[in-house]
Coordinates of C-alpha atoms in Angstrom, one line a residue:
X235 CA 0.1 -0.2 0.1
X236 CA 2.7 2.5 0.8
X237 CA 4.7 1.9 -2.5
X238 CA 1.3 2.3 -4.4
X239 CA 0.7 5.5 -2.6
X240 CA 4.2 7.1 -3.4
X241 CA 3.8 6.0 -6.9
X242 CA 0.6 8.0 -7.2
X243 CA 2.3 11.0 -5.2
X244 CA 4.9 11.0 -7.8
X245 CA 2.6 10.9 -11.0
X246 CA 0.5 13.9 -9.3
X247 CA 3.6 16.0 -8.8
X248 CA 4.9 15.3 -12.6
X249 CA 1.3 16.0 -13.9
X250 CA 1.3 19.4 -11.9
X251 CA 4.7 20.2 -13.2
X252 CA 4.0 19.5 -16.7
X253 CA 0.6 21.4 -16.6
X254 CA 2.1 24.4 -14.9
X255 CA 4.7 24.6 -17.8
X256 CA 2.3 24.2 -20.5
X257 CA 0.0 26.8 -18.8
X258 CA 2.8 29.2 -18.6
X259 CA 3.8 29.0 -22.1
X260 CA 0.3 29.4 -23.5
X261 CA -0.5 32.1 -21.0
X262 CA 2.5 34.2 -21.9
X263 CA 1.5 33.6 -25.7
X264 CA -2.0 34.9 -25.0
X265 CA -1.0 37.8 -22.8
X266 CA 1.4 38.9 -25.5
X267 CA -1.0 38.5 -28.4
X268 CA -4.0 40.5 -26.5
X269 CA -1.6 43.2 -25.4
X270 CA -3.0 46.6 -26.8
X271 CA -0.5 49.0 -28.4
X272 CA 0.4 52.3 -26.7
X273 CA -1.9 54.3 -28.6
X274 CA -4.9 52.4 -27.6
X275 CA -3.9 51.6 -23.9
X276 CA -3.3 55.4 -23.6
X277 CA -6.2 56.8 -25.5
X278 CA -8.3 59.3 -23.3
X279 CA -12.0 58.9 -23.7
X280 CA -13.8 62.1 -24.2
X281 CA -17.1 63.0 -22.4
X282 CA -19.1 62.0 -25.5
X283 CA -17.2 58.6 -25.6
X284 CA -18.3 58.2 -22.1
X285 CA -21.8 59.0 -22.6
X286 CA -21.7 56.3 -25.6
X287 CA -20.4 53.6 -23.3
X288 CA -23.3 54.2 -21.0
X289 CA -26.2 54.3 -23.3
X290 CA -26.5 50.8 -24.1
X291 CA -27.5 50.1 -20.4
X292 CA -30.2 52.5 -20.5
X293 CA -33.7 50.8 -20.9
X294 CA -37.4 51.9 -21.3
X295 CA -39.6 50.5 -18.5
X296 CA -43.4 50.0 -18.8
X297 CA -45.5 49.3 -15.7
X298 CA -49.1 47.9 -16.3
X299 CA -51.5 48.2 -13.4
X300 CA -54.5 46.2 -13.7
X301 CA -57.4 44.7 -11.8
X302 CA -61.1 43.3 -12.0
X303 CA -64.3 45.1 -11.0
X304 CA -67.1 43.2 -9.3
X305 CA -70.4 44.3 -10.5
X306 CA -72.9 44.7 -7.5
X307 CA -76.1 44.0 -9.3
X308 CA -75.0 41.0 -11.4
X309 CA -72.3 39.6 -8.9
X310 CA -69.9 38.8 -11.6
X311 CA -66.5 40.1 -12.0
X312 CA -65.5 42.0 -15.4
X313 CA -62.6 41.4 -17.7
X314 CA -59.4 43.3 -16.5
X315 CA -58.9 47.1 -16.9
X316 CA -55.5 48.5 -16.7
X317 CA -53.5 51.7 -16.7
X318 CA -49.8 51.8 -17.9
X319 CA -47.1 54.1 -17.2
X320 CA -43.6 54.5 -18.7
X321 CA -40.1 55.6 -17.4
X322 CA -36.5 55.0 -17.8
X323 CA -33.8 52.8 -16.1
X324 CA -30.5 51.4 -16.4
X325 CA -28.5 48.1 -15.6
X326 CA -26.1 47.9 -12.7
X327 CA -25.2 44.3 -13.0
X328 CA -25.5 42.5 -16.3
X329 CA -24.9 39.1 -14.7
X330 CA -27.7 39.2 -12.4
X331 CA -30.1 41.7 -14.5
X332 CA -30.7 44.2 -11.8
X333 CA -31.9 47.4 -12.9
X334 CA -32.3 50.7 -11.2
X335 CA -35.3 53.2 -11.9
X336 CA -37.4 55.8 -10.1
X337 CA -39.9 54.4 -7.4
X338 CA -43.0 56.1 -8.9
X339 CA -42.5 54.3 -12.2
X340 CA -43.4 51.1 -10.0
X341 CA -46.0 52.6 -8.0
X342 CA -49.6 54.0 -8.4
X343 CA -52.1 55.7 -6.0
X344 CA -54.6 52.9 -5.1
X345 CA -57.5 55.2 -4.6
X346 CA -57.3 57.0 -7.9
X347 CA -56.5 53.6 -9.6
X348 CA -59.8 52.1 -8.0
X349 CA -61.9 55.0 -9.0
X350 CA -60.5 55.0 -12.4
X351 CA -61.5 51.2 -13.0
X352 CA -64.7 51.6 -11.4
X353 CA -65.6 54.6 -13.7
X354 CA -64.4 52.7 -16.7
X355 CA -66.4 49.6 -16.1
X356 CA -69.6 51.4 -15.3
X357 CA -69.2 53.5 -18.4
X358 CA -68.8 50.4 -20.3
X359 CA -71.7 48.6 -18.9
X360 CA -74.3 51.2 -18.1
X361 CA -73.0 54.4 -19.7
X362 CA -74.3 53.8 -23.4
X363 CA -77.9 53.0 -22.0
X364 CA -77.9 56.4 -20.3
X365 CA -78.3 54.8 -16.9
X366 CA -75.6 57.0 -15.3
X367 CA -76.8 60.2 -16.8
X368 CA -78.6 61.3 -13.6
X369 CA -75.7 60.0 -11.2
X370 CA -74.8 62.6 -8.5
X371 CA -71.5 62.8 -6.8
X372 CA -73.0 61.0 -3.8
X373 CA -73.9 58.1 -6.1
X374 CA -70.2 57.9 -7.5
X375 CA -69.0 58.1 -3.8
X376 CA -71.5 55.0 -3.0
X377 CA -70.0 53.1 -6.1
X378 CA -66.4 53.9 -4.8
X379 CA -67.1 52.8 -1.4
X380 CA -69.2 49.5 -2.1
X381 CA -67.7 48.2 -5.6
X382 CA -64.8 45.9 -5.2
X383 CA -61.6 46.2 -7.2
X384 CA -59.1 43.3 -7.0
X385 CA -56.1 41.8 -8.6
X386 CA -56.0 38.3 -9.9
X387 CA -54.2 37.5 -6.6
X388 CA -56.3 39.9 -4.3
X389 CA -56.4 43.5 -3.6
X390 CA -55.4 46.1 -4.3
X391 CA -54.2 45.5 -8.1
X392 CA -51.8 43.4 -10.2
X393 CA -48.6 44.6 -11.7
X394 CA -46.5 43.7 -14.5
X395 CA -43.2 45.3 -15.6
X396 CA -41.7 45.1 -19.0
X397 CA -38.2 46.4 -20.2
X398 CA -37.1 47.2 -23.7
X399 CA -33.3 47.5 -24.5
X400 CA -31.2 48.8 -27.3
X401 CA -34.2 50.1 -29.3
X402 CA -34.2 53.2 -31.5
X403 CA -37.9 53.5 -30.6
X404 CA -39.9 52.3 -27.6
X405 CA -43.5 51.5 -27.3
X406 CA -46.0 50.5 -24.6
X407 CA -47.0 46.8 -24.1
X408 CA -50.6 46.2 -24.9
X409 CA -52.1 45.0 -21.7
X410 CA -51.1 42.4 -19.2
X411 CA -49.6 39.1 -20.8
X412 CA -49.6 40.4 -24.4
X413 CA -46.0 41.7 -24.4
X414 CA -42.9 40.2 -26.2
X415 CA -40.6 42.4 -24.1
X416 CA -38.6 41.4 -21.2
X417 CA -40.6 40.6 -18.1
X418 CA -39.2 42.2 -14.8
X419 CA -39.9 41.4 -11.1
X420 CA -39.9 44.1 -8.4
X421 CA -37.0 43.4 -6.1
X422 CA -37.5 46.5 -3.7
X423 CA -39.1 49.9 -4.0
X424 CA -38.9 53.3 -2.1
X425 CA -41.9 55.4 -2.7
X426 CA -41.9 59.0 -4.0
X427 CA -42.3 60.4 -0.4
X428 CA -39.3 58.5 0.8
X429 CA -36.4 58.2 -1.7
X430 CA -38.1 57.3 -4.9
X431 CA -36.0 54.6 -6.0
X432 CA -36.9 51.3 -7.5
X433 CA -35.0 48.0 -8.0
X434 CA -36.2 45.5 -10.5
X435 CA -34.6 42.6 -12.0
X436 CA -34.6 40.6 -15.3
X437 CA -33.4 37.1 -16.3
X438 CA -30.5 37.6 -19.0
X439 CA -31.0 35.6 -22.0
X440 CA -28.5 34.1 -24.5
X441 CA -27.8 36.3 -27.4
X442 CA -29.1 39.4 -25.2
X443 CA -26.1 40.1 -23.0
X444 CA -26.7 43.2 -20.9
X445 CA -24.6 46.6 -20.6
X446 CA -24.1 48.1 -17.4
X447 CA -23.5 51.6 -15.8
X448 CA -21.3 52.4 -12.9
X449 CA -22.8 54.4 -10.1
X450 CA -20.5 57.1 -8.7
X451 CA -20.1 59.1 -5.5
X452 CA -22.9 61.8 -5.5
X453 CA -21.2 63.7 -2.5
X454 CA -18.4 64.7 -4.7
X455 CA -20.4 66.8 -7.0
X456 CA -20.4 70.8 -6.9
X457 CA -22.5 73.6 -7.9
X458 CA -22.0 74.2 -11.8
X459 CA -20.8 70.7 -12.5
X460 CA -21.8 69.5 -16.0
X461 CA -24.1 66.6 -16.1
X462 CA -25.8 64.4 -18.8
X463 CA -29.3 62.9 -18.9
X464 CA -30.1 59.8 -20.8
X465 CA -33.8 58.6 -21.2
X466 CA -37.1 58.3 -23.2
X467 CA -39.0 61.4 -22.9
X468 CA -42.4 62.3 -24.1
X469 CA -41.2 65.4 -25.8
X470 CA -44.3 66.2 -27.8
X471 CA -47.8 65.0 -28.8
X472 CA -46.3 62.9 -31.3
X473 CA -44.0 61.3 -28.8
X474 CA -47.0 60.8 -26.5
X475 CA -49.3 59.1 -28.9
X476 CA -46.5 57.0 -30.5
X477 CA -43.3 55.3 -29.9
X478 CA -40.6 57.0 -27.7
X479 CA -37.1 57.9 -28.9
X480 CA -34.2 57.7 -26.5
X481 CA -32.5 61.4 -25.9
X482 CA -29.3 62.5 -24.5
X483 CA -29.5 66.2 -23.1
X484 CA -26.9 68.2 -21.2
X485 CA -27.3 70.4 -18.2
X486 CA -25.5 71.7 -14.9
X487 CA -25.7 71.2 -11.2
X488 CA -27.8 74.1 -9.7
X489 CA -28.3 73.3 -6.2
X490 CA -28.9 71.0 -3.2
X491 CA -32.2 70.6 -1.3
X492 CA -33.1 68.8 1.8
X493 CA -36.9 68.0 1.5
X494 CA -38.7 65.7 4.1
X495 CA -35.4 64.6 5.5
X496 CA -34.2 63.4 2.1
X497 CA -31.7 65.0 -0.1
X498 CA -32.5 66.4 -3.6
X499 CA -30.1 67.7 -6.3
X500 CA -31.5 70.5 -8.5
X501 CA -30.3 70.3 -12.3
X502 CA -30.6 73.0 -14.9
X503 CA -31.6 70.9 -18.0
X504 CA -34.3 69.8 -20.5
X505 CA -35.9 66.8 -18.8
X506 CA -39.5 65.7 -19.4
X507 CA -42.0 63.1 -18.3
X508 CA -40.6 59.6 -19.3
X509 CA -37.2 60.4 -18.1
X510 CA -38.1 59.4 -14.7
X511 CA -35.7 56.9 -13.5
X512 CA -33.0 57.7 -16.0
X513 CA -29.4 58.1 -15.3
X514 CA -27.8 61.5 -14.7
X515 CA -24.0 61.2 -15.5
X516 CA -21.2 63.3 -14.3
X517 CA -18.2 64.2 -16.6
X518 CA -16.5 61.1 -15.8
X519 CA -19.6 59.1 -17.3
X520 CA -20.5 57.9 -13.6
X521 CA -24.2 57.8 -12.5
X522 CA -24.6 60.5 -9.8
X523 CA -28.4 60.4 -9.6
X524 CA -31.8 59.5 -11.2
X525 CA -34.3 61.7 -12.5
X526 CA -37.3 62.1 -9.9
X527 CA -39.2 65.2 -10.4
X528 CA -39.4 68.6 -12.1
X529 CA -41.3 72.0 -11.8
X530 CA -40.9 72.7 -15.3
X531 CA -38.9 71.9 -18.4
X532 CA -35.6 73.2 -17.2
X533 CA -35.7 73.1 -13.3
X534 CA -35.7 69.5 -12.4
X535 CA -34.7 67.5 -9.4
X536 CA -32.7 64.2 -9.1
X537 CA -32.3 61.6 -6.3
X538 CA -28.5 61.2 -5.4
X539 CA -26.6 58.2 -6.4
X540 CA -25.6 57.4 -2.8
X541 CA -29.2 56.8 -1.8
X542 CA -29.2 54.1 -4.7
X543 CA -26.3 52.4 -3.0
X544 CA -28.3 52.1 0.3
X545 CA -31.0 50.1 -1.5
X546 CA -28.9 48.1 -3.9
X547 CA -28.0 44.8 -2.4
X548 CA -26.0 43.6 -5.6
X549 CA -22.5 44.3 -6.8
X550 CA -22.3 47.1 -9.3
X551 CA -19.9 46.1 -12.2
X552 CA -19.5 46.2 -15.8
X553 CA -19.7 43.2 -18.1
X554 CA -18.0 41.6 -21.2
X555 CA -20.1 43.5 -23.7
X556 CA -18.9 46.8 -22.1
X557 CA -15.3 46.0 -22.4
X558 CA -15.6 44.9 -26.1
X559 CA -17.8 48.0 -26.8
X560 CA -15.1 50.1 -25.3
X561 CA -12.2 48.6 -27.0
X562 CA -13.9 48.7 -30.3
X563 CA -14.6 52.4 -29.9
X564 CA -11.3 53.3 -29.1
X565 CA -10.1 51.4 -32.1
X566 CA -12.7 53.2 -34.2
X567 CA -11.5 56.8 -32.8
X568 CA -7.8 55.5 -33.8
X569 CA -9.0 54.8 -37.3
X570 CA -7.9 51.0 -36.7
X571 CA -11.1 50.1 -38.6
X572 CA -10.4 46.4 -39.2
X573 CA -9.5 45.8 -35.6
X574 CA -12.7 47.9 -34.2
X575 CA -15.0 45.7 -36.5
X576 CA -13.6 42.4 -34.6
X577 CA -14.6 43.9 -31.4
X578 CA -17.7 45.1 -32.9
X579 CA -18.5 41.4 -34.0
X580 CA -17.5 40.1 -30.5
X581 CA -20.3 42.5 -28.9
X582 CA -23.0 41.4 -31.5
X583 CA -22.1 37.6 -30.9
X584 CA -23.0 38.5 -27.2
X585 CA -25.9 40.9 -27.9
X586 CA -27.4 40.8 -31.2
X587 CA -29.6 43.9 -30.9
X588 CA -26.9 46.4 -29.8
X589 CA -27.7 49.4 -32.0
X590 CA -24.7 51.4 -31.3
X591 CA -22.3 48.8 -32.2
X592 CA -24.5 48.2 -35.5
X593 CA -24.1 52.0 -36.3
X594 CA -20.5 52.1 -35.5
X595 CA -19.8 48.9 -37.4
X596 CA -21.4 50.4 -40.5
X597 CA -19.3 53.4 -40.2
X598 CA -16.0 51.5 -39.7
X599 CA -16.7 49.2 -42.9
X600 CA -17.6 52.5 -45.0
X601 CA -14.1 54.0 -43.9
X602 CA -12.0 50.8 -44.5
X603 CA -10.0 52.9 -47.2
X604 CA -8.4 55.0 -44.4
X605 CA -7.7 52.0 -42.2
X606 CA -4.5 52.4 -40.1
X607 CA -2.9 48.8 -39.2
X608 CA -2.6 48.1 -35.6
X609 CA 1.0 48.6 -34.9
X610 CA 3.3 49.3 -32.0
X611 CA 6.5 51.5 -32.0
X612 CA 9.6 50.0 -30.5
X613 CA 12.9 52.0 -29.5
X614 CA 16.4 50.9 -29.5
X615 CA 19.4 52.6 -27.8
X616 CA 22.7 52.8 -29.6
X617 CA 25.8 52.0 -27.7
X618 CA 27.8 54.7 -29.6
X619 CA 25.2 57.2 -29.2
X620 CA 23.2 58.6 -26.2
X621 CA 20.3 59.6 -28.2
X622 CA 17.3 57.1 -28.6
X623 CA 16.3 56.3 -32.3
X624 CA 12.9 55.3 -33.0
X625 CA 12.7 52.2 -35.2
X626 CA 10.3 51.2 -37.9
X627 CA 6.9 50.4 -36.8
X628 CA 6.3 46.6 -36.5
X629 CA 3.2 44.6 -35.9
X630 CA 2.1 43.9 -32.2
X631 CA 3.9 40.6 -31.4
X632 CA 6.0 39.2 -28.8
X633 CA 9.8 38.4 -29.3
X634 CA 10.7 34.9 -28.9
X635 CA 13.8 35.8 -26.8
X636 CA 11.6 37.9 -24.4
X637 CA 8.9 35.3 -24.0
X638 CA 11.7 32.6 -23.5
X639 CA 13.4 34.5 -20.8
X640 CA 10.2 35.4 -18.9
X641 CA 9.1 31.5 -19.1
X642 CA 12.4 30.6 -17.6
X643 CA 12.3 33.0 -14.8
X644 CA 8.9 31.7 -13.8
X645 CA 10.0 28.1 -14.1
X646 CA 12.9 28.7 -11.8
X647 CA 10.5 30.0 -9.4
X648 CA 8.0 27.1 -9.9
X649 CA 10.3 24.2 -10.0
X650 CA 12.0 24.8 -6.5
X651 CA 8.3 25.4 -5.3
X652 CA 7.1 22.2 -6.4
X653 CA 10.1 20.2 -4.9
X654 CA 9.9 21.7 -1.7
X655 CA 6.2 20.8 -1.5
X656 CA 7.0 17.3 -2.5
X657 CA 9.8 17.0 0.1
X658 CA 7.4 18.3 2.8
X659 CA 4.6 15.8 1.7
X660 CA 7.1 12.9 1.8
X661 CA 8.3 13.7 5.1
X662 CA 4.9 14.0 6.7
X663 CA 4.1 10.5 5.2
X664 CA 7.0 8.8 6.5
X665 CA 6.5 10.4 10.0
X666 CA 2.9 9.5 9.9
X667 CA 3.5 6.1 8.9
X668 CA 6.2 5.5 11.7
X669 CA 3.7 6.6 14.4
X670 CA 1.2 4.3 13.0
X671 CA 3.3 1.1 13.2
X672 CA 2.6 -1.0 16.4
X673 CA 5.5 -1.1 19.0
X674 CA 8.0 -4.0 18.9
X675 CA 7.3 -6.6 21.6
X676 CA 10.7 -7.3 23.6
X677 CA 11.2 -10.6 25.3
X678 CA 10.7 -10.8 29.2
X679 CA 14.2 -10.6 31.0
X680 CA 12.9 -13.2 33.6
X681 CA 12.7 -17.1 32.9
X682 CA 9.4 -18.6 32.0
X683 CA 8.1 -21.3 34.5
X684 CA 8.5 -24.9 33.1
X685 CA 5.3 -26.6 32.4
X686 CA 4.4 -29.8 34.4
X687 CA 5.3 -33.0 32.7
X688 CA 2.4 -35.5 32.8
X689 CA 3.7 -39.0 34.1
X690 CA 2.0 -42.3 33.6
X691 CA 0.1 -43.9 36.4
X692 CA 1.1 -47.2 37.8
X693 CA -1.3 -50.0 38.2
X694 CA -1.6 -49.4 42.1
X695 CA -2.4 -45.6 41.5
X696 CA -5.3 -46.5 38.9
X697 CA -8.7 -46.6 40.3
X698 CA -10.7 -49.6 40.0
X699 CA -13.1 -49.8 37.1
X700 CA -10.8 -47.1 35.2
X701 CA -10.0 -48.5 31.8
X702 CA -6.1 -48.7 31.4
X703 CA -4.8 -46.3 28.7
X704 CA -1.4 -47.3 26.9
X705 CA 0.0 -44.2 25.3
X706 CA 1.5 -44.7 22.1
X707 CA 5.0 -43.7 23.6
X708 CA 6.1 -43.8 27.3
X709 CA 6.8 -40.5 29.0
X710 CA 10.1 -40.5 30.9
X711 CA 10.1 -38.5 34.1
X712 CA 12.7 -35.5 33.8
X713 CA 14.7 -35.1 36.9
X714 CA 16.5 -31.8 37.9
X715 CA 19.1 -31.3 40.3
X716 CA 20.6 -28.0 41.9
X717 CA 23.8 -26.9 40.5
X718 CA 24.9 -25.5 43.8
X719 CA 24.2 -28.4 46.4
X720 CA 23.3 -31.2 44.1
X721 CA 19.8 -31.6 45.8
X722 CA 17.0 -33.0 43.7
X723 CA 14.3 -30.4 42.6
X724 CA 10.8 -30.5 41.1
X725 CA 10.8 -29.5 37.3
X726 CA 8.5 -26.5 38.2
X727 CA 10.5 -24.9 40.8
X728 CA 12.5 -21.7 40.3
X729 CA 14.6 -21.8 43.6
X730 CA 16.4 -24.6 45.1
X731 CA 14.3 -25.4 48.5
X732 CA 17.6 -26.8 50.1
X733 CA 20.3 -23.8 49.4
X734 CA 17.9 -21.1 47.8
X735 CA 20.0 -21.1 44.7
X736 CA 18.2 -19.8 41.5
X737 CA 17.8 -22.5 39.2
X738 CA 18.5 -22.2 35.4

C-alpha cells in the first residue's frame, strides 16, 4: 500500500509540473497577443465617448397596473382594466440583471386607480344606455365605497413590469400578458415620499447580454458641474401618442435641497416625463443620480446616487459587452477600423440587438479605405550614441527571446516550489507511517516457568473400574538437580528448596 501511494504521489507531482509548464507557455502567448498597443492603451476617452459607453445600459420601462371590477348588481367579475405608465432605467449588474429606476414608475395611487377602474367599467356596462346620466357625486361615492376592485391574487391590484433594451424607438406593451418584451420582477421599492428609488430584475438571455453603468459618488459633485441625462422622454404630442425615442441632453448642477429629511439635487436641463428613473451622468460617465421630479422643463430634481447604494444589495460592475464595446470604440477613434470591426462583432455575438455597435460597425466598414494597421513602435538604444532612435513600426507581436526569458524565470520559481512541496509531503507521510506502526514486543528478562510433565500412572495408582490407557509412547520423567548443592528439585521450581540457589 505505501509503495502504491508513493507512485501516485510522484505521478501527481509530475502532472502538476507539466501542466504548469504548458499553462505558462500558453498564458504568455495569450497575454502577449492580447496586449494593446500604446496608442490604444493610452487613449483618453472624451465626455461624448463616456456617454456612448453608458447608453446601451439604459432601457425603457413600462408598468401595467390592472384589476377586475365586481358588478354589485350581477355579482360577476369584469374583464381586466388597466393603466400603463412609462419611465427609464439602467442596468447596474449585467450578470444578475438588476436595474435601477424611479420608485414612482413602479407605484400608483391606489385610491385613484380604484376610482378610474370603477368609472371605466360602469361607463362601459351602463353608460351607453344612459343609466348613469343622472348620477350625482353621492352616487359615485357610493360606487367607490361598495364596488370591489381586486387583482387576480387579491386586492389592491396586479402589476406587470416590462423592459425594452437597445431600441431606436420604444412603445408600451398592450395590456397584461400581451407583451414580447422582457418581463421584470420588483425587487425593492422606495416610494416618492421617501427616496423614490425602485430596483427591478430581469433574467439575462442568451444572445441578449446586458450592458451596465457604474454608480458614482454623489457627495463629490459641486454646483455648476456639467451633467448628462439619458432617457425616453415624451417630448411632444407625437411622442406621447406614438413610440418614444431615446434622447441625450446636457445640463448643470444648480443646487442641493433637503425635503422631508431626504436630499434632492437640482439640475438645470431639459428633462421631460418619461425621463423618470433615467441616469444622470457626471463628466466621468458615472451615474450621480436619477431623474425624480420637475417643476418645469428646465428646473428638475434628481435623487442622489448614494441613496441608490443603500438599496442596492448587489455588486455594481461592468460586463464583457462593455469591455468589447469600449475597446472597439477606441479602435474606431484611432482609425484602426479592421480591428474595431472584430470587437464590434464580438459584441454582436453577445448582444445581437446592440444598436450603437451596429451603427459604428457600418461606419467602420465604410471607412476601410483609411484603415490604419494596428502597430506598436519600439525603441532601441545605440551603444555609440546617447540619443534614442525610433525604429520602424512593427506589428504587435512578442519576441521569442523575451518570451523564453520570462518563461525560464517563472519556471525557476515554480520548480523549486514544487520540489519543496513534494519533500514536505514525503516527510509528513514517513512520520505519519512510523507513528501508525505497532511497537515491537521485547522478550521478558525473566525465565518462564517450566510446564509440568504428565507422568504415567502405575497399576496401583489407577482406580478400579478405570480402563487402562496405553500411550503410544512412554513418557519419561525428567529429573532436575540443583547445580549448587546437588539436591533434587521439582521441574517447576525456580529456586532450590535446600540452598535457595536460583535454578537455570
